[in-house]
Structures are given as C-alpha cells and as structure tokens.
JSON list of C-alpha atoms in Angstrom, two decimals:
[
{"chain": "A", "resi": 809, "resn": "MET", "atom": "CA", "xyz": [180.28, -96.43, -144.46]},
{"chain": "A", "resi": 810, "resn": "ILE", "atom": "CA", "xyz": [181.01, -94.95, -141.03]},
{"chain": "A", "resi": 811, "resn": "ARG", "atom": "CA", "xyz": [178.42, -93.14, -138.91]},
{"chain": "A", "resi": 812, "resn": "HIS", "atom": "CA", "xyz": [180.06, -90.66, -136.51]},
{"chain": "A", "resi": 813, "resn": "LEU", "atom": "CA", "xyz": [177.72, -89.99, -133.55]},
{"chain": "A", "resi": 814, "resn": "VAL", "atom": "CA", "xyz": [178.33, -87.13, -131.15]},
{"chain": "A", "resi": 815, "resn": "LEU", "atom": "CA", "xyz": [176.27, -86.48, -128.01]},
{"chain": "A", "resi": 816, "resn": "LEU", "atom": "CA", "xyz": [176.67, -83.08, -126.39]},
{"chain": "A", "resi": 817, "resn": "ASN", "atom": "CA", "xyz": [175.97, -81.51, -123.04]},
{"chain": "A", "resi": 818, "resn": "VAL", "atom": "CA", "xyz": [176.38, -78.04, -124.52]},
{"chain": "A", "resi": 819, "resn": "ASN", "atom": "CA", "xyz": [175.29, -74.50, -123.76]},
{"chain": "A", "resi": 820, "resn": "THR", "atom": "CA", "xyz": [172.20, -74.01, -125.95]},
{"chain": "A", "resi": 821, "resn": "GLY", "atom": "CA", "xyz": [173.24, -70.46, -126.83]},
{"chain": "A", "resi": 822, "resn": "VAL", "atom": "CA", "xyz": [176.17, -71.68, -128.92]},
{"chain": "A", "resi": 823, "resn": "LYS", "atom": "CA", "xyz": [174.97, -75.01, -130.29]},
{"chain": "A", "resi": 824, "resn": "GLN", "atom": "CA", "xyz": [173.44, -73.71, -133.54]},
{"chain": "A", "resi": 825, "resn": "ALA", "atom": "CA", "xyz": [176.65, -71.93, -134.56]},
{"chain": "A", "resi": 826, "resn": "LEU", "atom": "CA", "xyz": [178.70, -75.03, -133.77]},
{"chain": "A", "resi": 827, "resn": "PHE", "atom": "CA", "xyz": [176.36, -77.34, -135.68]},
{"chain": "A", "resi": 828, "resn": "ALA", "atom": "CA", "xyz": [176.35, -74.95, -138.65]},
{"chain": "A", "resi": 829, "resn": "ALA", "atom": "CA", "xyz": [180.17, -74.92, -138.70]},
{"chain": "A", "resi": 830, "resn": "LEU", "atom": "CA", "xyz": [180.30, -78.72, -138.70]},
{"chain": "A", "resi": 831, "resn": "GLU", "atom": "CA", "xyz": [177.62, -78.97, -141.38]},
{"chain": "A", "resi": 832, "resn": "GLY", "atom": "CA", "xyz": [179.63, -76.54, -143.50]},
{"chain": "A", "resi": 833, "resn": "LEU", "atom": "CA", "xyz": [182.42, -79.09, -143.66]},
{"chain": "A", "resi": 834, "resn": "LYS", "atom": "CA", "xyz": [180.16, -81.28, -145.80]},
{"chain": "A", "resi": 835, "resn": "SER", "atom": "CA", "xyz": [180.70, -78.94, -148.75]},
{"chain": "A", "resi": 836, "resn": "ARG", "atom": "CA", "xyz": [184.48, -78.83, -148.18]},
{"chain": "A", "resi": 837, "resn": "LEU", "atom": "CA", "xyz": [185.21, -82.51, -147.74]},
{"chain": "A", "resi": 838, "resn": "GLU", "atom": "CA", "xyz": [184.38, -85.02, -150.43]},
{"chain": "A", "resi": 839, "resn": "ARG", "atom": "CA", "xyz": [182.26, -88.06, -149.70]},
{"chain": "A", "resi": 840, "resn": "ILE", "atom": "CA", "xyz": [180.53, -86.88, -146.54]},
{"chain": "A", "resi": 841, "resn": "VAL", "atom": "CA", "xyz": [177.22, -88.57, -147.20]},
{"chain": "A", "resi": 842, "resn": "ASP", "atom": "CA", "xyz": [174.98, -86.94, -144.59]},
{"chain": "A", "resi": 843, "resn": "PHE", "atom": "CA", "xyz": [174.95, -84.59, -141.62]},
{"chain": "A", "resi": 844, "resn": "ARG", "atom": "CA", "xyz": [172.12, -84.35, -139.08]},
{"chain": "A", "resi": 845, "resn": "SER", "atom": "CA", "xyz": [171.78, -82.56, -135.76]},
{"chain": "A", "resi": 846, "resn": "GLY", "atom": "CA", "xyz": [169.07, -81.81, -133.28]},
{"chain": "A", "resi": 847, "resn": "PRO", "atom": "CA", "xyz": [167.81, -81.81, -129.74]},
{"chain": "A", "resi": 848, "resn": "ASN", "atom": "CA", "xyz": [167.13, -84.88, -127.66]},
{"chain": "A", "resi": 849, "resn": "VAL", "atom": "CA", "xyz": [163.38, -85.61, -127.71]},
{"chain": "A", "resi": 850, "resn": "SER", "atom": "CA", "xyz": [163.45, -88.78, -125.61]},
{"chain": "A", "resi": 851, "resn": "VAL", "atom": "CA", "xyz": [160.65, -89.22, -123.09]},
{"chain": "A", "resi": 852, "resn": "GLU", "atom": "CA", "xyz": [162.75, -91.40, -120.77]},
{"chain": "A", "resi": 853, "resn": "PRO", "atom": "CA", "xyz": [163.42, -89.18, -117.72]},
{"chain": "A", "resi": 854, "resn": "GLY", "atom": "CA", "xyz": [167.06, -88.88, -116.70]},
{"chain": "A", "resi": 855, "resn": "MET", "atom": "CA", "xyz": [168.39, -91.30, -119.31]},
{"chain": "A", "resi": 856, "resn": "ASP", "atom": "CA", "xyz": [170.05, -88.51, -121.31]},
{"chain": "A", "resi": 857, "resn": "LYS", "atom": "CA", "xyz": [172.48, -87.72, -118.45]},
{"chain": "A", "resi": 858, "resn": "GLY", "atom": "CA", "xyz": [172.41, -84.07, -119.58]},
{"chain": "A", "resi": 859, "resn": "PHE", "atom": "CA", "xyz": [173.34, -84.83, -123.19]},
{"chain": "A", "resi": 860, "resn": "MET", "atom": "CA", "xyz": [170.47, -82.90, -124.73]},
{"chain": "A", "resi": 861, "resn": "ASN", "atom": "CA", "xyz": [171.89, -82.46, -128.25]},
{"chain": "A", "resi": 862, "resn": "ALA", "atom": "CA", "xyz": [173.22, -84.87, -130.82]},
{"chain": "A", "resi": 863, "resn": "LEU", "atom": "CA", "xyz": [174.68, -84.93, -134.29]},
{"chain": "A", "resi": 864, "resn": "TRP", "atom": "CA", "xyz": [175.79, -87.54, -136.73]},
{"chain": "A", "resi": 865, "resn": "ILE", "atom": "CA", "xyz": [177.88, -87.50, -139.84]},
{"chain": "A", "resi": 866, "resn": "ASP", "atom": "CA", "xyz": [177.89, -90.36, -142.34]},
{"chain": "A", "resi": 867, "resn": "PHE", "atom": "CA", "xyz": [181.21, -90.86, -144.11]},
{"chain": "A", "resi": 868, "resn": "ALA", "atom": "CA", "xyz": [181.58, -92.95, -147.28]},
{"chain": "A", "resi": 869, "resn": "SER", "atom": "CA", "xyz": [184.59, -94.71, -145.73]},
{"chain": "A", "resi": 870, "resn": "ALA", "atom": "CA", "xyz": [187.02, -94.74, -142.84]},
{"chain": "A", "resi": 871, "resn": "HIS", "atom": "CA", "xyz": [189.45, -92.85, -145.08]},
{"chain": "A", "resi": 872, "resn": "VAL", "atom": "CA", "xyz": [186.95, -89.98, -145.46]},
{"chain": "A", "resi": 873, "resn": "ARG", "atom": "CA", "xyz": [186.33, -89.97, -141.70]},
{"chain": "A", "resi": 874, "resn": "ASP", "atom": "CA", "xyz": [190.06, -89.81, -141.05]},
{"chain": "A", "resi": 875, "resn": "ALA", "atom": "CA", "xyz": [190.44, -86.84, -143.42]},
{"chain": "A", "resi": 876, "resn": "TYR", "atom": "CA", "xyz": [187.60, -85.10, -141.57]},
{"chain": "A", "resi": 877, "resn": "LEU", "atom": "CA", "xyz": [189.29, -85.67, -138.21]},
{"chain": "A", "resi": 878, "resn": "LEU", "atom": "CA", "xyz": [192.51, -84.09, -139.51]},
{"chain": "A", "resi": 879, "resn": "ASP", "atom": "CA", "xyz": [190.78, -81.15, -141.22]},
{"chain": "A", "resi": 880, "resn": "GLN", "atom": "CA", "xyz": [191.84, -77.82, -139.71]},
{"chain": "A", "resi": 881, "resn": "GLU", "atom": "CA", "xyz": [188.29, -76.40, -139.66]},
{"chain": "A", "resi": 882, "resn": "HIS", "atom": "CA", "xyz": [187.03, -79.53, -137.89]},
{"chain": "A", "resi": 883, "resn": "ARG", "atom": "CA", "xyz": [189.81, -79.25, -135.32]},
{"chain": "A", "resi": 884, "resn": "LEU", "atom": "CA", "xyz": [188.98, -75.58, -134.65]},
{"chain": "A", "resi": 885, "resn": "THR", "atom": "CA", "xyz": [185.27, -76.33, -134.33]},
{"chain": "A", "resi": 886, "resn": "GLY", "atom": "CA", "xyz": [186.05, -79.30, -132.07]},
{"chain": "A", "resi": 887, "resn": "GLY", "atom": "CA", "xyz": [187.98, -76.95, -129.82]},
{"chain": "A", "resi": 888, "resn": "ARG", "atom": "CA", "xyz": [185.00, -74.59, -129.73]},
{"chain": "A", "resi": 889, "resn": "ILE", "atom": "CA", "xyz": [182.73, -77.51, -128.86]},
{"chain": "A", "resi": 890, "resn": "ASN", "atom": "CA", "xyz": [185.01, -78.62, -126.01]},
{"chain": "A", "resi": 891, "resn": "SER", "atom": "CA", "xyz": [185.11, -75.10, -124.60]},
{"chain": "A", "resi": 892, "resn": "SER", "atom": "CA", "xyz": [181.30, -74.80, -124.84]},
{"chain": "A", "resi": 893, "resn": "THR", "atom": "CA", "xyz": [180.30, -78.08, -123.20]},
{"chain": "A", "resi": 894, "resn": "VAL", "atom": "CA", "xyz": [179.67, -78.73, -119.55]},
{"chain": "A", "resi": 895, "resn": "GLY", "atom": "CA", "xyz": [182.94, -80.07, -118.18]},
{"chain": "A", "resi": 896, "resn": "GLY", "atom": "CA", "xyz": [184.90, -79.66, -121.43]},
{"chain": "A", "resi": 897, "resn": "THR", "atom": "CA", "xyz": [185.55, -83.07, -122.96]},
{"chain": "A", "resi": 898, "resn": "ASP", "atom": "CA", "xyz": [183.33, -84.63, -120.26]},
{"chain": "A", "resi": 899, "resn": "GLY", "atom": "CA", "xyz": [180.42, -82.96, -122.06]},
{"chain": "A", "resi": 900, "resn": "VAL", "atom": "CA", "xyz": [181.11, -84.83, -125.32]},
{"chain": "A", "resi": 901, "resn": "ILE", "atom": "CA", "xyz": [180.55, -88.47, -126.23]},
{"chain": "A", "resi": 902, "resn": "VAL", "atom": "CA", "xyz": [181.75, -89.71, -129.62]},
{"chain": "A", "resi": 903, "resn": "VAL", "atom": "CA", "xyz": [180.92, -93.11, -131.12]},
{"chain": "A", "resi": 904, "resn": "GLY", "atom": "CA", "xyz": [181.77, -94.51, -134.56]},
{"chain": "A", "resi": 905, "resn": "ILE", "atom": "CA", "xyz": [179.60, -97.20, -136.10]},
{"chain": "A", "resi": 906, "resn": "GLY", "atom": "CA", "xyz": [180.36, -99.17, -139.24]},
{"chain": "A", "resi": 907, "resn": "ILE", "atom": "CA", "xyz": [177.14, -99.34, -141.25]}
]
C-alpha cells in the first residue's frame, strides 16, 4: 500500500472545494483505500512553515497511485491546487510512503 501525503499552504477560501474534488476521485478510481483531509492542529509554534492543511490518500498499490496521477480530473484539480497555494508549487509538499 502507498500513502500519498500532501501538505498545503493554501488559501482557506478554496481548500474545501479542492479537497472535495480530490475526495470525489475515490469513487472514480478503483482501489483507493482511504482519503483524509484537515487543518493542521499542531501546537508546535512555527514548525508548520505555513503549511496549515494536509491530506492523504491510501492506494492499494503503486499501480493504483500511478493511475491516479495520470487521471485527468486529478491533473485538473492539481492545477487548481497549484494556482491556489502561496507561491504555486512552493506551497505544496508531496511525500509517498510505502506502508
């Protein structure tokens, strides 16, 4: 299984729509195991570096993750995310973890 973590420094006015669009992909793409999103609630001052929102998607395999990355709706939503974050792609951190 692959956990896809995304940290965002995003305008709060658009984050819910973006998260909803990404969560909607779960019903379109087979074998997405889980999707979670929410605000940073850490109590460690300054450690978030402005990345106040996060999401993760659990994929059943690397193959499923790769299909997600190529999906047209994901690519469109990714573009919306990049245009809504502080500094464009500088406002996005993506990490993949094999679990």
